[in-house]
CSV table of C-alpha atoms in Angstrom, one decimal:
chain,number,residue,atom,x,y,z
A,100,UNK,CA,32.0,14.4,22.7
A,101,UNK,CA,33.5,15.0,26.0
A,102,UNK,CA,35.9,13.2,28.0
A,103,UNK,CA,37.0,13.0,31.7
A,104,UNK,CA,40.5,13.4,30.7
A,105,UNK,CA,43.3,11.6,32.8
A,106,UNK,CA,44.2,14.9,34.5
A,107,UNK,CA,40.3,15.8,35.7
A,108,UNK,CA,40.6,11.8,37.6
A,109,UNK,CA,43.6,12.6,38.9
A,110,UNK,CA,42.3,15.9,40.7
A,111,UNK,CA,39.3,13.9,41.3
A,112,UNK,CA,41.0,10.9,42.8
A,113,UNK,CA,43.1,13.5,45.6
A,114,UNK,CA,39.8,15.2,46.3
A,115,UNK,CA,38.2,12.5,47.0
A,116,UNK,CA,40.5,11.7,49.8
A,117,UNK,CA,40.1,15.3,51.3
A,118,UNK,CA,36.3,15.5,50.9
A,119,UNK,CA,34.4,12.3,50.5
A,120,UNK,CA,33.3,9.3,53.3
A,121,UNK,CA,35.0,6.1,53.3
A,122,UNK,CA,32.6,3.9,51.7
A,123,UNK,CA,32.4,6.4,48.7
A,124,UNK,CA,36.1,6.7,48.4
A,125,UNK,CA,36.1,2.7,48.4
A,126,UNK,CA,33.9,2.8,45.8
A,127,UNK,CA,35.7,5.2,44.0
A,128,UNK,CA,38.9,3.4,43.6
A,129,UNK,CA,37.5,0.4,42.6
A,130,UNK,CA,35.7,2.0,39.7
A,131,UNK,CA,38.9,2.8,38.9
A,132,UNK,CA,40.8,0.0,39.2
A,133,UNK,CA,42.9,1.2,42.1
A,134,UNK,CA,41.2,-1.1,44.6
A,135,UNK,CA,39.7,-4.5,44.6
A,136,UNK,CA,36.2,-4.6,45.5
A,137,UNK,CA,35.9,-6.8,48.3
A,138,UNK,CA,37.2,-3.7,50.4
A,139,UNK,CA,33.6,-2.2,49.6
A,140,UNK,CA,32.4,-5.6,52.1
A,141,UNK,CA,34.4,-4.4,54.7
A,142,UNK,CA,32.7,-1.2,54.6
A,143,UNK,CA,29.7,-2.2,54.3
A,144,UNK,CA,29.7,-4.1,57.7
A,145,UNK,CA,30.4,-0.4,59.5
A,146,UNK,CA,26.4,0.1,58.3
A,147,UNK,CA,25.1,-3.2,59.3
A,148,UNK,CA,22.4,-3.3,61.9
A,149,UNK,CA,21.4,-6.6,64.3
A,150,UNK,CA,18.4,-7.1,62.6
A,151,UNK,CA,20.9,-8.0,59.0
A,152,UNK,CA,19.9,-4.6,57.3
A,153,UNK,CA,21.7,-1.6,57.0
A,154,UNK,CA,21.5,1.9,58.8
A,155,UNK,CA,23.8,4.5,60.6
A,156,UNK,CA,23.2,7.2,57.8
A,157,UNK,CA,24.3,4.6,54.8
A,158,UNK,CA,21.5,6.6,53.0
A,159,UNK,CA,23.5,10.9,53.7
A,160,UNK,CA,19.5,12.0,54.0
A,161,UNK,CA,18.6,9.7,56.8
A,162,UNK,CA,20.9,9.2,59.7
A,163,UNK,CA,18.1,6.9,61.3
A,164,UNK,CA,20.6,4.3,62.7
A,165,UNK,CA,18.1,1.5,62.7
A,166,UNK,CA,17.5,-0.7,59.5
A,167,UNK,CA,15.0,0.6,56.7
A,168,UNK,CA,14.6,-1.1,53.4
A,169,UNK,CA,15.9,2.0,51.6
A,170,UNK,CA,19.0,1.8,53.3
A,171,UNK,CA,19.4,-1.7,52.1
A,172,UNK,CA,18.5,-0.2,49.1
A,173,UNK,CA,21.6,2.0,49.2
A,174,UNK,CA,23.7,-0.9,50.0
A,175,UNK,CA,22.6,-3.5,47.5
A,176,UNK,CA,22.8,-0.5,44.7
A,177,UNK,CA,26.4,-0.2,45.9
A,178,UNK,CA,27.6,-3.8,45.4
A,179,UNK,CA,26.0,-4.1,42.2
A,180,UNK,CA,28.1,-0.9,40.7
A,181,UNK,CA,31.4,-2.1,41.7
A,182,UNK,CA,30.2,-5.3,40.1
A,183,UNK,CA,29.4,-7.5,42.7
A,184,UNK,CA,26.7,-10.9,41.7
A,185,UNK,CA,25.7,-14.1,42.8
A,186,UNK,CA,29.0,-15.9,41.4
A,187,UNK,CA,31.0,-14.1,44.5
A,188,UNK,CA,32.4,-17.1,46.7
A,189,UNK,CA,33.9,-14.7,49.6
A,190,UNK,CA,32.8,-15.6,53.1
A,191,UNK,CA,31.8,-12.1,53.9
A,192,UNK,CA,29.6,-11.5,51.1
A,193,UNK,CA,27.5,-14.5,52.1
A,194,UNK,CA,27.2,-13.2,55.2
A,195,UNK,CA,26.1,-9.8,54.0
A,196,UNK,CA,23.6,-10.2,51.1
A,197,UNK,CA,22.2,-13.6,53.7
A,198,UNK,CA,21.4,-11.0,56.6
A,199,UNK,CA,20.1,-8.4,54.5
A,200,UNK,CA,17.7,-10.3,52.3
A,201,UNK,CA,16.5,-11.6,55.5
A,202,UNK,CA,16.1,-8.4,56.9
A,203,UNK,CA,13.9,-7.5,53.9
A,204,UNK,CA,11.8,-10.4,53.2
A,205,UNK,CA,11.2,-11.8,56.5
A,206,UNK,CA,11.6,-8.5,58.8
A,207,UNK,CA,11.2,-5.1,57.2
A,208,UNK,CA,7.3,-3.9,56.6
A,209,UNK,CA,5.3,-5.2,52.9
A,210,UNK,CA,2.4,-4.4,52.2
A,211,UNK,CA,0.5,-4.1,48.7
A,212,UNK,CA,3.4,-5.4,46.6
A,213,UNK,CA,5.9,-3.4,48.1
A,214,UNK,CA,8.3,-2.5,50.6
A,215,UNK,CA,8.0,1.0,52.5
A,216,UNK,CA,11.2,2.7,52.4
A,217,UNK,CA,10.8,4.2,55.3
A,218,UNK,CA,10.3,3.4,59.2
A,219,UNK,CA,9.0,4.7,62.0
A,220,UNK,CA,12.3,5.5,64.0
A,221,UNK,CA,13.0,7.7,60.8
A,222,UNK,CA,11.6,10.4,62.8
A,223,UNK,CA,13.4,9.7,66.1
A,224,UNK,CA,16.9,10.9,63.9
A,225,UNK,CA,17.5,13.6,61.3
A,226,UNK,CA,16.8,13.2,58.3
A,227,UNK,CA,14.8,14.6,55.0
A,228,UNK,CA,11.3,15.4,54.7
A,229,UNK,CA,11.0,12.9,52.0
A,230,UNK,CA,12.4,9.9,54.9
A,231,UNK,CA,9.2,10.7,57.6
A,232,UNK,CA,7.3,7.9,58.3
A,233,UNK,CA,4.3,9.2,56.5
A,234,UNK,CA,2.0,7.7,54.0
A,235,UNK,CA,2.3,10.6,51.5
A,236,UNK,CA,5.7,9.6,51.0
A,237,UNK,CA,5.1,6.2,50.9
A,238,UNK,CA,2.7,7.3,48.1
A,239,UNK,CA,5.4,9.6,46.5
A,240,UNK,CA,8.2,6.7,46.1
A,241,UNK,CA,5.5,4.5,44.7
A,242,UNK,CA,7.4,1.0,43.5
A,243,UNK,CA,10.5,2.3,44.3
A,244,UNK,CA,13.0,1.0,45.4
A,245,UNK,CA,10.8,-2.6,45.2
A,246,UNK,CA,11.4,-2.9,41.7
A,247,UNK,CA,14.9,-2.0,42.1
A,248,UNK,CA,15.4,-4.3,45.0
A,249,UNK,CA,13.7,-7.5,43.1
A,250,UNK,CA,16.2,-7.0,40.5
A,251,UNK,CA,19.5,-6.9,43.0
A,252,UNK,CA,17.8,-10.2,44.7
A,253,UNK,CA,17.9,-12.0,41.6
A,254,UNK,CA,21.2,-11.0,40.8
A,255,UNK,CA,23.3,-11.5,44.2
A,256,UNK,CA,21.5,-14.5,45.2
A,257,UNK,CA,21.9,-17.7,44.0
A,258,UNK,CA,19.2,-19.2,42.4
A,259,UNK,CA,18.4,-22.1,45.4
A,260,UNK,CA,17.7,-19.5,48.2
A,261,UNK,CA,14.9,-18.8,49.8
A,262,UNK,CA,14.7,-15.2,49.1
A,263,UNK,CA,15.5,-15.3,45.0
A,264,UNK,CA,12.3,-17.4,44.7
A,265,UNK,CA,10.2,-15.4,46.8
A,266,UNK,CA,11.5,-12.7,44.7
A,267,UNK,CA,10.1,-14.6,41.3
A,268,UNK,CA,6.9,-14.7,43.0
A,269,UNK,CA,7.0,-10.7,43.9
A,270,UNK,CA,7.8,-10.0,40.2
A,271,UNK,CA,4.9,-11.1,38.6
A,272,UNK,CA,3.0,-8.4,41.0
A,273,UNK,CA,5.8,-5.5,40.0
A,274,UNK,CA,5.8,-6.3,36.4
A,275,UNK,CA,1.5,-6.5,36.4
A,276,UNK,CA,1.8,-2.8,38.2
A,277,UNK,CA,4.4,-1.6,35.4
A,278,UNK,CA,1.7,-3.2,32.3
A,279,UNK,CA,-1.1,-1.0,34.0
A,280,UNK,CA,0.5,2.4,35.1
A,281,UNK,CA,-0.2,5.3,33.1
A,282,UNK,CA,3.2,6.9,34.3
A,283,UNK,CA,6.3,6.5,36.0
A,284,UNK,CA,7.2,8.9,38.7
A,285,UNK,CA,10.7,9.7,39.0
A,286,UNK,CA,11.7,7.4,41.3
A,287,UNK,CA,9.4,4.6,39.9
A,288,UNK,CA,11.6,5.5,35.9
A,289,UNK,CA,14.8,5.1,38.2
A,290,UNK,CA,13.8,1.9,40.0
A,291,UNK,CA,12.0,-0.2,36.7
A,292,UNK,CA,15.7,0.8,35.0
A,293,UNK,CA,17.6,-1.0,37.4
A,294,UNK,CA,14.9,-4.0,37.3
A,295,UNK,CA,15.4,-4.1,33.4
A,296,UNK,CA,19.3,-4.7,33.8
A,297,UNK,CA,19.0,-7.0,36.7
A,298,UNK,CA,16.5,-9.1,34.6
A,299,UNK,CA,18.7,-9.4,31.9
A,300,UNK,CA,22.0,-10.0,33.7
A,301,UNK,CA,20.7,-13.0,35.4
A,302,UNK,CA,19.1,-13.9,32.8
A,303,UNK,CA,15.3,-13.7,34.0
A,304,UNK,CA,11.8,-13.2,31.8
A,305,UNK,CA,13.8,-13.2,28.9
A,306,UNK,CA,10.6,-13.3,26.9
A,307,UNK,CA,9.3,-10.1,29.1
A,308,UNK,CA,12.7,-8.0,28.7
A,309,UNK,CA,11.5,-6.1,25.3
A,310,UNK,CA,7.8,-5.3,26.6
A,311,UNK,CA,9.1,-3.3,29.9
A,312,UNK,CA,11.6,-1.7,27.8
A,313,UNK,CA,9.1,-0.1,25.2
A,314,UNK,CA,6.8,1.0,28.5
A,315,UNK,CA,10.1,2.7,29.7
A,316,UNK,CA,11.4,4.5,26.7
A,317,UNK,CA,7.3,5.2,26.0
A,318,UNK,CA,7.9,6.7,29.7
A,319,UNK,CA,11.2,8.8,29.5
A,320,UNK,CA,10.2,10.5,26.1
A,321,UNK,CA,6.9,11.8,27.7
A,322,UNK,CA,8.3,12.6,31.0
A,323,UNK,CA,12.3,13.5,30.6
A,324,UNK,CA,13.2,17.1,31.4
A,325,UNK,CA,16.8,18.8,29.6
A,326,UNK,CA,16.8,20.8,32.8
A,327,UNK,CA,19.6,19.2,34.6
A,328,UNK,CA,19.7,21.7,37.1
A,329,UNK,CA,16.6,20.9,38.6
A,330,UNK,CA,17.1,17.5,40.7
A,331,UNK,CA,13.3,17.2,40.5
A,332,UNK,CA,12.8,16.5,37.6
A,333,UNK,CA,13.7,13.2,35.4
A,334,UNK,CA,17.0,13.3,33.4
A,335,UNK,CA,17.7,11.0,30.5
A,336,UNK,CA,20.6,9.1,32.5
A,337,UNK,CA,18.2,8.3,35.3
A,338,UNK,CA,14.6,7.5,32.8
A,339,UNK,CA,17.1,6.0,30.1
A,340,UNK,CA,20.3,4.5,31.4
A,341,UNK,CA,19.9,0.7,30.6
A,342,UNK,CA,17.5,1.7,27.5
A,343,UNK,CA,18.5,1.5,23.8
A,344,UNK,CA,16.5,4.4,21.5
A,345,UNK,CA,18.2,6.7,19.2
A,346,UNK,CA,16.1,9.3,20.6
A,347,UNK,CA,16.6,9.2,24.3
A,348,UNK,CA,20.6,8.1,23.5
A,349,UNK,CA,21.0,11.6,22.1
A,350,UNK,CA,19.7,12.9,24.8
A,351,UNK,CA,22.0,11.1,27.4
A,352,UNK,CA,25.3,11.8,25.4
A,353,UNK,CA,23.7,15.5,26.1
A,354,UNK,CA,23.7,14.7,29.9
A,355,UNK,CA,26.9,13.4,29.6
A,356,UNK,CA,28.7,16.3,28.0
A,357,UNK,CA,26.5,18.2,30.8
A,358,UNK,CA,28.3,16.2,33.7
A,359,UNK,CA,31.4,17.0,32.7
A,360,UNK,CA,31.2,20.3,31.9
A,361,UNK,CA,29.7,20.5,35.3
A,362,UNK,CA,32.6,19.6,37.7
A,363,UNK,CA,33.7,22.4,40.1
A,364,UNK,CA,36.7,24.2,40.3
A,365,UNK,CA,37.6,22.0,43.2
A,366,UNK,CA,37.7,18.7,41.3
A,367,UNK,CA,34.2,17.1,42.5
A,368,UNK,CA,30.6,17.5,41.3
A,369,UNK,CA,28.4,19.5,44.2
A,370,UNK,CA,25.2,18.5,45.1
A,371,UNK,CA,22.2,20.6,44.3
A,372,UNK,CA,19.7,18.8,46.6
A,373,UNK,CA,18.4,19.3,49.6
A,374,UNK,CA,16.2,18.1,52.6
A,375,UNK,CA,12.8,20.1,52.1
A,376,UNK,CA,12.8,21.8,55.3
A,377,UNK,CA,15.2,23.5,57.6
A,378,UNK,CA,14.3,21.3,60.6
A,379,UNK,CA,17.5,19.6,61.3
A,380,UNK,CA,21.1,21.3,61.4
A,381,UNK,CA,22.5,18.0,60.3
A,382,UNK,CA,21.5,18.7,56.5
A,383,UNK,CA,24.4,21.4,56.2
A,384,UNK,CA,26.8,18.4,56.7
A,385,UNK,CA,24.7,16.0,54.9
A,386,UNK,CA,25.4,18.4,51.6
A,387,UNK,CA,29.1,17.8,52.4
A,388,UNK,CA,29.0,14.2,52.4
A,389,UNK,CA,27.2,14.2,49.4
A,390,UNK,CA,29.9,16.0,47.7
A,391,UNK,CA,32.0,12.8,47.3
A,392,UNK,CA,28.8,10.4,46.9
A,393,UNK,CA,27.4,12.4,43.9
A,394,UNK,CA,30.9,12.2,42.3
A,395,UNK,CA,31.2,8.4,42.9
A,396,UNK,CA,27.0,8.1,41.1
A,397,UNK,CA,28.5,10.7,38.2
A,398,UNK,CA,32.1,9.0,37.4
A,399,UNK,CA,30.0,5.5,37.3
A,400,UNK,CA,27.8,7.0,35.1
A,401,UNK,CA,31.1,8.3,33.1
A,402,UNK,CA,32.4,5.0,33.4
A,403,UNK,CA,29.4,2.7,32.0
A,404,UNK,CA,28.9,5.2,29.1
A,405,UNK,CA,32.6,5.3,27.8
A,406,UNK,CA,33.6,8.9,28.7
A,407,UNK,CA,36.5,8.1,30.9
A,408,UNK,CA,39.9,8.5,29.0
């Protein structure tokens, strides 16, 4: 088993400064201890918008400035890996998860169960072909990041707001799409994951918790790929994360030794993706930025799994 030995974090931790944004070097050091996490709020108020949601290019493949509920996405994801939940009394955080929720339930566009990801002012800025305002898309993230997003509402707001009860009543429809799909997509595996975890750290459909699971693992043993250098396919630490199977745990330790074995010379992870068309010269520094981000997703991963020494 391999381990991201104290001297690999150390060349990580100085590249990090060099290379990586602000928000992701924030996140960084408090996944390692070396900052408290209520610096990630301040942060986070760089990206907010007027309308309560987040924009300016929180999301590296969308530098749509306006609010999208992908972006919010990005930014509840964020709180919730430093470790962020509903028990948080700071002032700030209030005001950030308040606007945001606000911006999602009462503002940004619903329809059929779910949120769309994307906007229409996606196409005024640059961005990847997956972020146009197009219903094929819509189509191809499918319940993501809905599913994902009812989970980080139950477990950053308290239980008397507005928005955590509407979110009860959105998760019967999410779970009743889960019990009928045939497959997961992807994004959908990613986004029912996170649900999972959310449900069970706050503690919500307790008596549900063991039925998604079997659908998921059921869904990652038909549909995870060992071909970690495709980004296109599903992986077991994306399908499998927050599941328990000897099967698909194998496989993840696999990924794990993978990701390590993986860093660059340089000290970071690179990114492999890309933004599906050569339309926009912004992607070339969008791959840069993503340098630091995809090192901040793989040390958490790193982190969560017990392979940081």
């Amino acid at each position: 088993m391999k381990l991201l030995t104290k001297n690999m974090q150390n060349d990580m931790t100085n590249q990090m400064c060099n290379k990586a944004r602000d928000i992701d070097i924030c996140i960084f050091n408090a996944l390692d201890g070396s900052m408290p996490k209520d610096f990630l709020l301040d942060c986070l108020t760089l990206y907010e918008t007027e309308d309560g949601g987040f924009g300016h290019g929180l999301y590296i493949d969308n530098y749509n400035i306006n609010s999208s509920s992908y972006q919010v996405y990005e930014a509840l994801r964020m709180l919730d890996m430093v470790g962020f939940d509903s028990s948080c009394d700071l002032e700030l955080y209030d005001h950030i998860v308040n606007r945001c929720f606000n911006y999602l339930y009462n503002r940004a566009e619903f329809k059929d169960g779910k949120w769309n990801p994307n906007v229409k002012s996606n196409d005024d800025f640059a961005h990847a072909e997956i972020f146009s305002y197009t219903d094929l898309n819509k189509e191809i993230f499918g319940y993501h990041p809905t599913a994902a997003i009812i989970g980080y509402t139950l477990t950053l707001c308290k239980p008397a707001k507005a928005y955590y009860k509407k979110a009860l009543r959105y998760l019967d429809d999410c779970l009743k799409y889960l019990y009928n799909a045939n497959s997961l997509n992807k994004y959908e595996a990613i986004s029912f994951g996170s649900l999972l975890n959310s449900l069970k750290k706050a503690n919500v459909k307790n008596e549900e918790w063991n039925k998604i699971e079997e659908i998921l693992i059921k869904n990652a043993k038909e549909n995870v790929s060992l071909n970690f250098e495709d980004i296109n396919t599903l992986h077991p630490l994306e399908a499998a994360l927050y599941l328990n199977d000897p099967d698909l745990n194998k496989l993840k330790e696999e990924e794990l030794d993978y990701l390590i074995s993986s860093i660059k010379s340089f000290g970071l992870w690179d990114y492999k993706g890309s933004w599906g068309w050569d339309k926009y010269p912004e992607a070339d520094s969008a791959s840069l930025k993503w340098i630091g981000a995809e090192t901040v997703n793989n040390y958490y991963l790193l982190k969560i799994c017990g392979r940081i020494e």
